């Protein structure tokens, strides 16, 4: 436990994790209400799938200019540029309602997010020893999910009062999320302030040759990211619609479930660095994926409210157990010149897989085929 806490003793890591928490809270509010915001303005579920599909595909492609710029621009400047690209368009999300405009703005937000994840994680990994990177990324997911938990509570407790105060409560919540995105921008700035000479030299170093061994490792990370992202997109983008169709519960009740699932996911993220010291990472990762797939199949069989939620939570716990392991592997199984490429492809493949599957999930949910969507997600795990 002391090793896990030791990661927090570094000021820039604290700022990195603070920014992670703020981003998680902002994204959590967005995830809880944006679908309802658009559907309330006449956007069909199938169009939601296209919006997320286009935006996430562009997000995945954004890694390539980031890798090109990495050879010409300092990582710190790339990170701050990505944070700006995320935060500033976020301010316009509460005011765009058409599918084309929503896809365009969301593309910028997600492209900035991918830049922050790729570059920010690469910078943070340079600030900790290799042996502590699983702990670092465990804290990353704990704080990100903790932000999502806070967001779920905020939505659940403020939605009804906001309905009494304004005719557009979803817009009010989205504006609050945009404000948190601006606070995150300040924390990102602090996370790269006053880097010591050794870190600056490593960050500014011109990348060397990427070996064939690096390329094979990056390919494996990419394939895993594609499949895991394709499966998890159902819950990243469509949880509220999935629960509404399968169980017929209200947005307020869904927000409570979404806040509860963050606590369960926190357990999974915290378990990763503890279990991998006793069980090899590869075995842990594969067993977690197999059980998560089984939980999705059982959930798709329509077991009733209680077991539907239980299987949903089991699946999330296991997937978030896998995520810190995958992030740690992405920056640890390759040489230094390949770290940025590996981290970038891990993020890009995860969200690209989500982009293609989002179109499928949107079409299935538009035709009330929520059970088929769950079976499809199970097949990708």
Protein backbone atom coordinates (compact mmCIF):
# COMPACT_ATOMS: atom_id res chain seq x y z
CA UNK A 1 0.00 0.00 0.00
CA UNK A 2 2.89 2.37 0.76
CA UNK A 3 4.14 1.91 -2.81
CA UNK A 4 0.73 2.90 -4.18
CA UNK A 5 0.68 6.05 -2.03
CA UNK A 6 4.29 6.96 -2.87
CA UNK A 7 3.24 7.89 -6.40
CA UNK A 8 1.31 10.83 -4.92
CA UNK A 9 4.42 12.44 -3.41
CA UNK A 10 5.34 14.20 -6.66
CA UNK A 11 3.79 17.68 -7.24
CA UNK A 12 3.41 17.30 -11.02
CA UNK A 13 1.81 13.88 -10.58
CA UNK A 14 -0.65 15.46 -8.13
CA UNK A 15 -1.52 18.10 -10.74
CA UNK A 16 -1.82 15.39 -13.43
CA UNK A 17 -4.24 13.42 -11.24
CA UNK A 18 -6.19 16.57 -10.29
CA UNK A 19 -6.68 17.28 -13.99
CA UNK A 20 -7.76 13.65 -14.43
CA UNK A 21 -10.40 14.03 -11.69
CA UNK A 22 -11.76 17.24 -13.23
CA UNK A 23 -11.87 15.66 -16.68
CA UNK A 24 -13.66 12.64 -15.25
CA UNK A 25 -16.27 14.85 -13.57
CA UNK A 26 -16.81 16.93 -16.70
CA UNK A 27 -17.08 13.87 -18.93
CA UNK A 28 -19.34 12.16 -16.40
CA UNK A 29 -21.88 14.98 -16.52
CA UNK A 30 -21.68 14.96 -20.31
CA UNK A 31 -22.22 11.18 -20.48
CA UNK A 32 -25.21 11.33 -18.14
CA UNK A 33 -27.18 14.02 -19.97
CA UNK A 34 -25.96 14.69 -23.52
CA UNK A 35 -27.93 11.85 -25.13
CA UNK A 36 -31.13 13.08 -23.46
CA UNK A 37 -30.26 16.65 -24.48
CA UNK A 38 -30.03 15.67 -28.15
CA UNK A 39 -32.96 13.23 -28.16
CA UNK A 40 -35.09 15.96 -26.56
CA UNK A 41 -34.33 18.08 -29.62
CA UNK A 42 -35.43 15.43 -32.08
CA UNK A 43 -32.17 13.59 -32.77
CA UNK A 44 -32.79 9.88 -33.35
CA UNK A 45 -30.82 7.12 -31.59
CA UNK A 46 -29.35 6.00 -34.92
CA UNK A 47 -28.07 9.54 -35.46
CA UNK A 48 -26.50 9.42 -32.01
CA UNK A 49 -24.52 6.40 -33.15
CA UNK A 50 -23.33 8.30 -36.23
CA UNK A 51 -22.41 11.36 -34.14
CA UNK A 52 -20.31 9.31 -31.76
CA UNK A 53 -18.95 7.15 -34.58
CA UNK A 54 -17.72 10.11 -36.63
CA UNK A 55 -16.38 11.98 -33.60
CA UNK A 56 -14.59 8.94 -32.20
CA UNK A 57 -13.12 8.02 -35.58
CA UNK A 58 -11.66 11.52 -35.90
CA UNK A 59 -10.43 11.18 -32.34
CA UNK A 60 -8.59 8.01 -33.29
CA UNK A 61 -7.02 9.65 -36.35
CA UNK A 62 -5.81 12.57 -34.21
CA UNK A 63 -3.01 10.39 -32.84
CA UNK A 64 -1.13 10.54 -36.16
CA UNK A 65 -0.58 14.33 -36.26
CA UNK A 66 0.27 14.10 -32.55
CA UNK A 67 3.00 11.54 -33.31
CA UNK A 68 4.29 13.70 -36.19
CA UNK A 69 4.35 16.81 -33.99
CA UNK A 70 6.07 14.85 -31.21
CA UNK A 71 9.28 14.95 -33.29
CA UNK A 72 9.07 18.72 -33.71
CA UNK A 73 7.34 20.16 -30.63
CA UNK A 74 8.00 19.63 -26.94
CA UNK A 75 5.59 17.26 -25.23
CA UNK A 76 4.59 19.93 -22.72
CA UNK A 77 3.39 22.26 -25.48
CA UNK A 78 1.56 19.42 -27.20
CA UNK A 79 -0.24 18.61 -23.95
CA UNK A 80 -1.37 22.19 -23.39
CA UNK A 81 -2.53 22.50 -27.02
CA UNK A 82 -4.56 19.30 -26.61
CA UNK A 83 -6.09 20.63 -23.38
CA UNK A 84 -7.17 23.80 -25.19
CA UNK A 85 -8.68 21.80 -28.05
CA UNK A 86 -10.67 19.83 -25.46
CA UNK A 87 -11.81 22.66 -23.19
CA UNK A 88 -12.74 25.47 -25.57
CA UNK A 89 -15.11 23.52 -27.90
CA UNK A 90 -16.69 22.00 -24.78
CA UNK A 91 -18.12 25.46 -24.10
CA UNK A 92 -20.18 25.24 -27.31
CA UNK A 93 -21.66 21.77 -26.71
CA UNK A 94 -24.70 23.15 -24.82
CA UNK A 95 -25.64 25.25 -27.84
CA UNK A 96 -25.33 22.84 -30.78
CA UNK A 97 -28.27 20.57 -31.52
CA UNK A 98 -27.99 19.37 -35.13
CA UNK A 99 -26.25 16.04 -35.83
CA UNK A 100 -23.61 17.58 -38.12
CA UNK A 101 -22.71 20.42 -35.74
CA UNK A 102 -22.73 18.08 -32.76
CA UNK A 103 -20.41 15.64 -34.54
CA UNK A 104 -18.03 18.46 -35.52
CA UNK A 105 -17.78 19.95 -32.03
CA UNK A 106 -17.59 16.57 -30.35
CA UNK A 107 -14.79 15.59 -32.76
CA UNK A 108 -12.70 18.49 -31.49
CA UNK A 109 -13.44 17.69 -27.85
CA UNK A 110 -12.53 14.03 -28.27
CA UNK A 111 -9.43 14.80 -30.36
CA UNK A 112 -8.21 17.05 -27.55
CA UNK A 113 -9.01 14.34 -25.03
CA UNK A 114 -7.00 11.77 -26.96
CA UNK A 115 -4.08 14.19 -27.14
CA UNK A 116 -4.22 14.71 -23.39
CA UNK A 117 -4.38 10.97 -22.72
CA UNK A 118 -1.54 10.08 -25.10
CA UNK A 119 0.86 12.93 -24.34
CA UNK A 120 -0.14 13.39 -20.70
CA UNK A 121 0.31 9.71 -19.88
CA UNK A 122 3.67 9.61 -21.67
CA UNK A 123 4.90 12.66 -19.71
CA UNK A 124 3.61 11.30 -16.39
CA UNK A 125 5.26 7.92 -17.01
CA UNK A 126 8.61 9.73 -17.36
CA UNK A 127 8.14 11.24 -13.89
CA UNK A 128 7.87 7.88 -12.08
CA UNK A 129 10.08 4.76 -12.02
CA UNK A 130 9.04 1.91 -14.30
CA UNK A 131 8.13 -0.25 -11.29
CA UNK A 132 5.51 2.30 -10.18
CA UNK A 133 3.72 2.80 -13.49
CA UNK A 134 0.92 0.33 -12.78
CA UNK A 135 0.29 2.25 -9.55
CA UNK A 136 0.30 5.53 -11.49
CA UNK A 137 -2.29 4.34 -13.98
CA UNK A 138 -4.33 2.74 -11.24
CA UNK A 139 -4.56 6.19 -9.60
CA UNK A 140 -5.39 7.64 -13.01
CA UNK A 141 -8.47 5.44 -13.32
CA UNK A 142 -9.39 5.81 -9.65
CA UNK A 143 -9.46 9.61 -9.97
CA UNK A 144 -11.15 9.57 -13.39
CA UNK A 145 -13.84 7.22 -12.14
CA UNK A 146 -14.09 9.15 -8.89
CA UNK A 147 -14.89 12.23 -10.96
CA UNK A 148 -17.55 10.23 -12.77
CA UNK A 149 -19.03 9.16 -9.44
CA UNK A 150 -19.24 12.78 -8.30
CA UNK A 151 -20.82 13.68 -11.65
CA UNK A 152 -23.50 11.01 -11.24
CA UNK A 153 -24.38 12.29 -7.77
CA UNK A 154 -24.50 15.88 -9.06
CA UNK A 155 -26.84 14.96 -11.90
CA UNK A 156 -29.08 12.81 -9.69
CA UNK A 157 -29.43 15.50 -7.01
CA UNK A 158 -29.69 18.62 -9.18
CA UNK A 159 -31.74 17.49 -12.17
CA UNK A 160 -35.12 17.79 -10.48
CA UNK A 161 -34.41 21.21 -8.87
CA UNK A 162 -33.07 22.45 -12.21
CA UNK A 163 -36.30 21.37 -13.91
CA UNK A 164 -38.16 23.64 -11.52
CA UNK A 165 -35.76 26.52 -12.18
CA UNK A 166 -35.26 26.34 -15.94
CA UNK A 167 -36.92 24.90 -19.02
CA UNK A 168 -33.58 23.46 -20.15
CA UNK A 169 -31.93 21.61 -17.22
CA UNK A 170 -29.70 19.49 -19.47
CA UNK A 171 -28.14 22.63 -20.96
CA UNK A 172 -27.47 23.99 -17.47
CA UNK A 173 -25.67 20.79 -16.52
CA UNK A 174 -23.62 20.85 -19.72
CA UNK A 175 -22.56 24.43 -18.95
CA UNK A 176 -21.37 23.26 -15.54
CA UNK A 177 -19.38 20.49 -17.23
CA UNK A 178 -17.78 23.08 -19.51
CA UNK A 179 -16.73 25.11 -16.47
CA UNK A 180 -15.01 22.05 -15.01
CA UNK A 181 -13.22 21.55 -18.33
CA UNK A 182 -11.72 25.04 -17.96
CA UNK A 183 -10.53 24.21 -14.42
CA UNK A 184 -8.95 21.07 -15.85
CA UNK A 185 -7.01 23.27 -18.28
CA UNK A 186 -5.39 25.07 -15.33
CA UNK A 187 -4.44 21.76 -13.69
CA UNK A 188 -2.90 20.51 -16.94
CA UNK A 189 -0.71 23.61 -17.01
CA UNK A 190 0.50 22.89 -13.47
CA UNK A 191 1.24 19.26 -14.37
CA UNK A 192 4.06 20.29 -16.71
CA UNK A 193 5.38 23.29 -14.75
CA UNK A 194 9.00 23.35 -13.58
CA UNK A 195 10.02 19.96 -14.91
CA UNK A 196 13.58 19.25 -13.78
CA UNK A 197 16.48 19.19 -16.22
CA UNK A 198 16.54 15.41 -16.55
CA UNK A 199 12.85 15.25 -17.35
CA UNK A 200 13.13 18.14 -19.78
CA UNK A 201 16.03 16.50 -21.55
CA UNK A 202 14.14 13.24 -21.87
CA UNK A 203 11.04 15.06 -23.12
CA UNK A 204 12.97 17.12 -25.65
CA UNK A 205 15.10 14.24 -26.86
CA UNK A 206 14.70 13.49 -30.58
CA UNK A 207 13.16 10.00 -30.82
CA UNK A 208 15.54 7.27 -31.94
CA UNK A 209 14.81 4.16 -33.95
CA UNK A 210 11.74 2.07 -33.18
CA UNK A 211 12.82 -1.58 -33.30
CA UNK A 212 10.94 -4.49 -34.86
CA UNK A 213 10.30 -5.79 -31.35
CA UNK A 214 8.69 -2.44 -30.51
CA UNK A 215 6.53 -2.63 -33.62
CA UNK A 216 5.26 -6.10 -32.73
CA UNK A 217 4.45 -4.97 -29.20
CA UNK A 218 2.60 -1.90 -30.51
CA UNK A 219 0.60 -4.11 -32.88
CA UNK A 220 -0.49 -6.32 -29.99
CA UNK A 221 -1.43 -3.30 -27.88
CA UNK A 222 -3.40 -1.90 -30.85
CA UNK A 223 -5.43 -5.08 -31.43
CA UNK A 224 -6.26 -5.39 -27.73
CA UNK A 225 -7.26 -1.72 -27.62
CA UNK A 226 -9.53 -2.08 -30.67
CA UNK A 227 -11.44 -5.02 -29.19
CA UNK A 228 -11.69 -3.64 -25.66
CA UNK A 229 -12.75 -0.21 -26.91
CA UNK A 230 -15.30 -1.73 -29.28
CA UNK A 231 -16.89 -3.64 -26.43
CA UNK A 232 -16.84 -0.86 -23.85
CA UNK A 233 -18.31 1.75 -26.24
CA UNK A 234 -21.75 0.34 -25.49
CA UNK A 235 -21.41 1.53 -21.89
CA UNK A 236 -19.38 4.65 -22.55
CA UNK A 237 -21.98 6.15 -24.89
CA UNK A 238 -25.25 4.30 -24.53
CA UNK A 239 -25.66 3.21 -20.91
CA UNK A 240 -28.57 5.57 -20.31
CA UNK A 241 -30.43 4.39 -23.41
CA UNK A 242 -29.57 0.74 -22.71
CA UNK A 243 -31.02 0.91 -19.20
CA UNK A 244 -34.05 2.87 -20.38
CA UNK A 245 -34.89 0.26 -23.04
CA UNK A 246 -34.04 -2.87 -21.05
CA UNK A 247 -35.49 -1.80 -17.69
CA UNK A 248 -37.71 1.23 -18.37
CA UNK A 249 -36.27 3.31 -15.54
CA UNK A 250 -36.11 7.12 -15.28
CA UNK A 251 -33.09 9.37 -16.05
CA UNK A 252 -32.72 10.10 -12.32
CA UNK A 253 -32.57 6.36 -11.50
CA UNK A 254 -30.10 5.82 -14.33
CA UNK A 255 -27.89 8.60 -12.93
CA UNK A 256 -27.84 6.78 -9.57
CA UNK A 257 -26.75 3.55 -11.29
CA UNK A 258 -24.08 5.45 -13.20
CA UNK A 259 -22.70 6.89 -9.96
CA UNK A 260 -22.74 3.45 -8.30
CA UNK A 261 -20.92 1.85 -11.21
CA UNK A 262 -18.04 4.29 -10.72
CA UNK A 263 -17.50 2.95 -7.18
CA UNK A 264 -17.38 -0.62 -8.47
CA UNK A 265 -14.99 0.41 -11.24
CA UNK A 266 -12.79 2.08 -8.61
CA UNK A 267 -12.41 -1.30 -6.91
CA UNK A 268 -11.31 -2.85 -10.19
CA UNK A 269 -8.76 -0.13 -10.85
CA UNK A 270 -7.34 -0.40 -7.31
CA UNK A 271 -7.16 -4.20 -7.50
CA UNK A 272 -4.95 -4.20 -10.59
CA UNK A 273 -1.61 -3.18 -8.98
CA UNK A 274 -2.30 -5.43 -5.97
CA UNK A 275 -3.15 -8.59 -7.90
CA UNK A 276 -0.49 -8.33 -10.61
CA UNK A 277 2.18 -8.69 -7.90
CA UNK A 278 0.84 -12.21 -7.29
CA UNK A 279 -0.53 -13.29 -10.69
CA UNK A 280 1.17 -12.63 -14.06
CA UNK A 281 -0.32 -9.64 -15.89
CA UNK A 282 -1.19 -11.64 -19.03
CA UNK A 283 -3.11 -14.31 -17.12
CA UNK A 284 -4.92 -11.72 -14.99
CA UNK A 285 -5.90 -9.76 -18.11
CA UNK A 286 -7.19 -12.80 -20.04
CA UNK A 287 -9.22 -14.26 -17.15
CA UNK A 288 -10.82 -10.88 -16.45
CA UNK A 289 -11.81 -10.56 -20.12
CA UNK A 290 -13.37 -14.03 -20.25
CA UNK A 291 -15.50 -13.46 -17.15
CA UNK A 292 -16.54 -9.99 -18.42
CA UNK A 293 -17.72 -11.56 -21.68
CA UNK A 294 -19.80 -14.11 -19.77
CA UNK A 295 -21.38 -11.33 -17.70
CA UNK A 296 -22.42 -9.51 -20.89
CA UNK A 297 -24.06 -12.65 -22.30
CA UNK A 298 -25.98 -13.24 -19.09
CA UNK A 299 -27.04 -9.59 -19.01
CA UNK A 300 -28.35 -9.88 -22.58
CA UNK A 301 -30.61 -12.76 -21.54
CA UNK A 302 -32.76 -10.27 -19.62
CA UNK A 303 -32.41 -11.61 -16.06
CA UNK A 304 -34.48 -8.87 -14.40
CA UNK A 305 -33.59 -5.57 -12.75
CA UNK A 306 -31.34 -6.81 -9.91
CA UNK A 307 -29.26 -9.31 -11.88
CA UNK A 308 -29.09 -7.00 -14.91
CA UNK A 309 -27.43 -4.37 -12.71
CA UNK A 310 -25.22 -6.99 -10.99
CA UNK A 311 -23.88 -8.34 -14.29
CA UNK A 312 -23.37 -4.79 -15.52
CA UNK A 313 -21.29 -3.96 -12.44
CA UNK A 314 -19.27 -7.19 -12.65
CA UNK A 315 -18.39 -6.44 -16.24
CA UNK A 316 -17.27 -2.89 -15.38
CA UNK A 317 -15.19 -4.05 -12.42
CA UNK A 318 -13.29 -6.48 -14.62
CA UNK A 319 -12.83 -4.08 -17.52
CA UNK A 320 -11.41 -1.41 -15.24
CA UNK A 321 -9.15 -4.03 -13.71
CA UNK A 322 -7.79 -4.54 -17.24
CA UNK A 323 -7.32 -0.86 -18.11
CA UNK A 324 -4.37 0.06 -15.79
CA UNK A 325 -2.60 -3.15 -16.86
CA UNK A 326 -3.00 -2.22 -20.52
CA UNK A 327 -1.82 1.37 -19.97
CA UNK A 328 1.19 0.23 -17.98
CA UNK A 329 2.08 -2.31 -20.67
CA UNK A 330 1.80 0.33 -23.40
CA UNK A 331 4.63 2.40 -21.88
CA UNK A 332 6.68 -0.47 -20.38
CA UNK A 333 7.01 -3.15 -23.09
CA UNK A 334 8.67 -0.82 -25.61
CA UNK A 335 11.92 1.15 -25.67
CA UNK A 336 11.96 4.89 -24.86
CA UNK A 337 11.80 6.04 -28.54
CA UNK A 338 8.57 4.03 -28.96
CA UNK A 339 6.78 5.12 -25.76
CA UNK A 340 4.85 7.98 -27.36
CA UNK A 341 3.84 5.81 -30.34
CA UNK A 342 2.76 2.93 -28.10
CA UNK A 343 0.78 5.18 -25.73
CA UNK A 344 -0.81 6.97 -28.67
CA UNK A 345 -1.81 3.77 -30.48
CA UNK A 346 -3.21 2.31 -27.26
CA UNK A 347 -5.51 5.33 -26.91
CA UNK A 348 -6.28 5.64 -30.63
CA UNK A 349 -7.13 1.97 -31.10
CA UNK A 350 -9.36 1.93 -28.03
CA UNK A 351 -11.44 4.85 -29.27
CA UNK A 352 -11.33 3.80 -32.94
CA UNK A 353 -12.79 0.44 -31.94
CA UNK A 354 -15.42 2.39 -30.06
CA UNK A 355 -16.12 4.53 -33.12
CA UNK A 356 -17.04 1.63 -35.38
CA UNK A 357 -19.03 -0.17 -32.72
CA UNK A 358 -20.90 3.02 -31.77
CA UNK A 359 -22.53 3.07 -35.20
CA UNK A 360 -23.60 -0.56 -34.72
CA UNK A 361 -24.88 0.01 -31.19
CA UNK A 362 -26.78 3.13 -32.23
CA UNK A 363 -28.54 1.23 -35.03
CA UNK A 364 -29.39 -1.69 -32.73
CA UNK A 365 -30.77 0.54 -29.98
CA UNK A 366 -32.78 2.55 -32.51
CA UNK A 367 -34.49 -0.77 -33.36
CA UNK A 368 -34.93 -1.66 -29.66
CA UNK A 369 -32.42 -4.54 -30.00
CA UNK A 370 -30.59 -3.88 -26.73
CA UNK A 371 -30.00 -7.59 -26.10
CA UNK A 372 -28.23 -8.04 -29.46
CA UNK A 373 -26.07 -5.03 -28.62
CA UNK A 374 -24.98 -6.78 -25.40
CA UNK A 375 -24.16 -10.00 -27.27
CA UNK A 376 -22.10 -8.03 -29.79
CA UNK A 377 -20.16 -6.37 -26.95
CA UNK A 378 -19.53 -9.79 -25.41
CA UNK A 379 -18.05 -11.06 -28.67
CA UNK A 380 -15.49 -8.23 -28.76
CA UNK A 381 -14.19 -8.76 -25.23
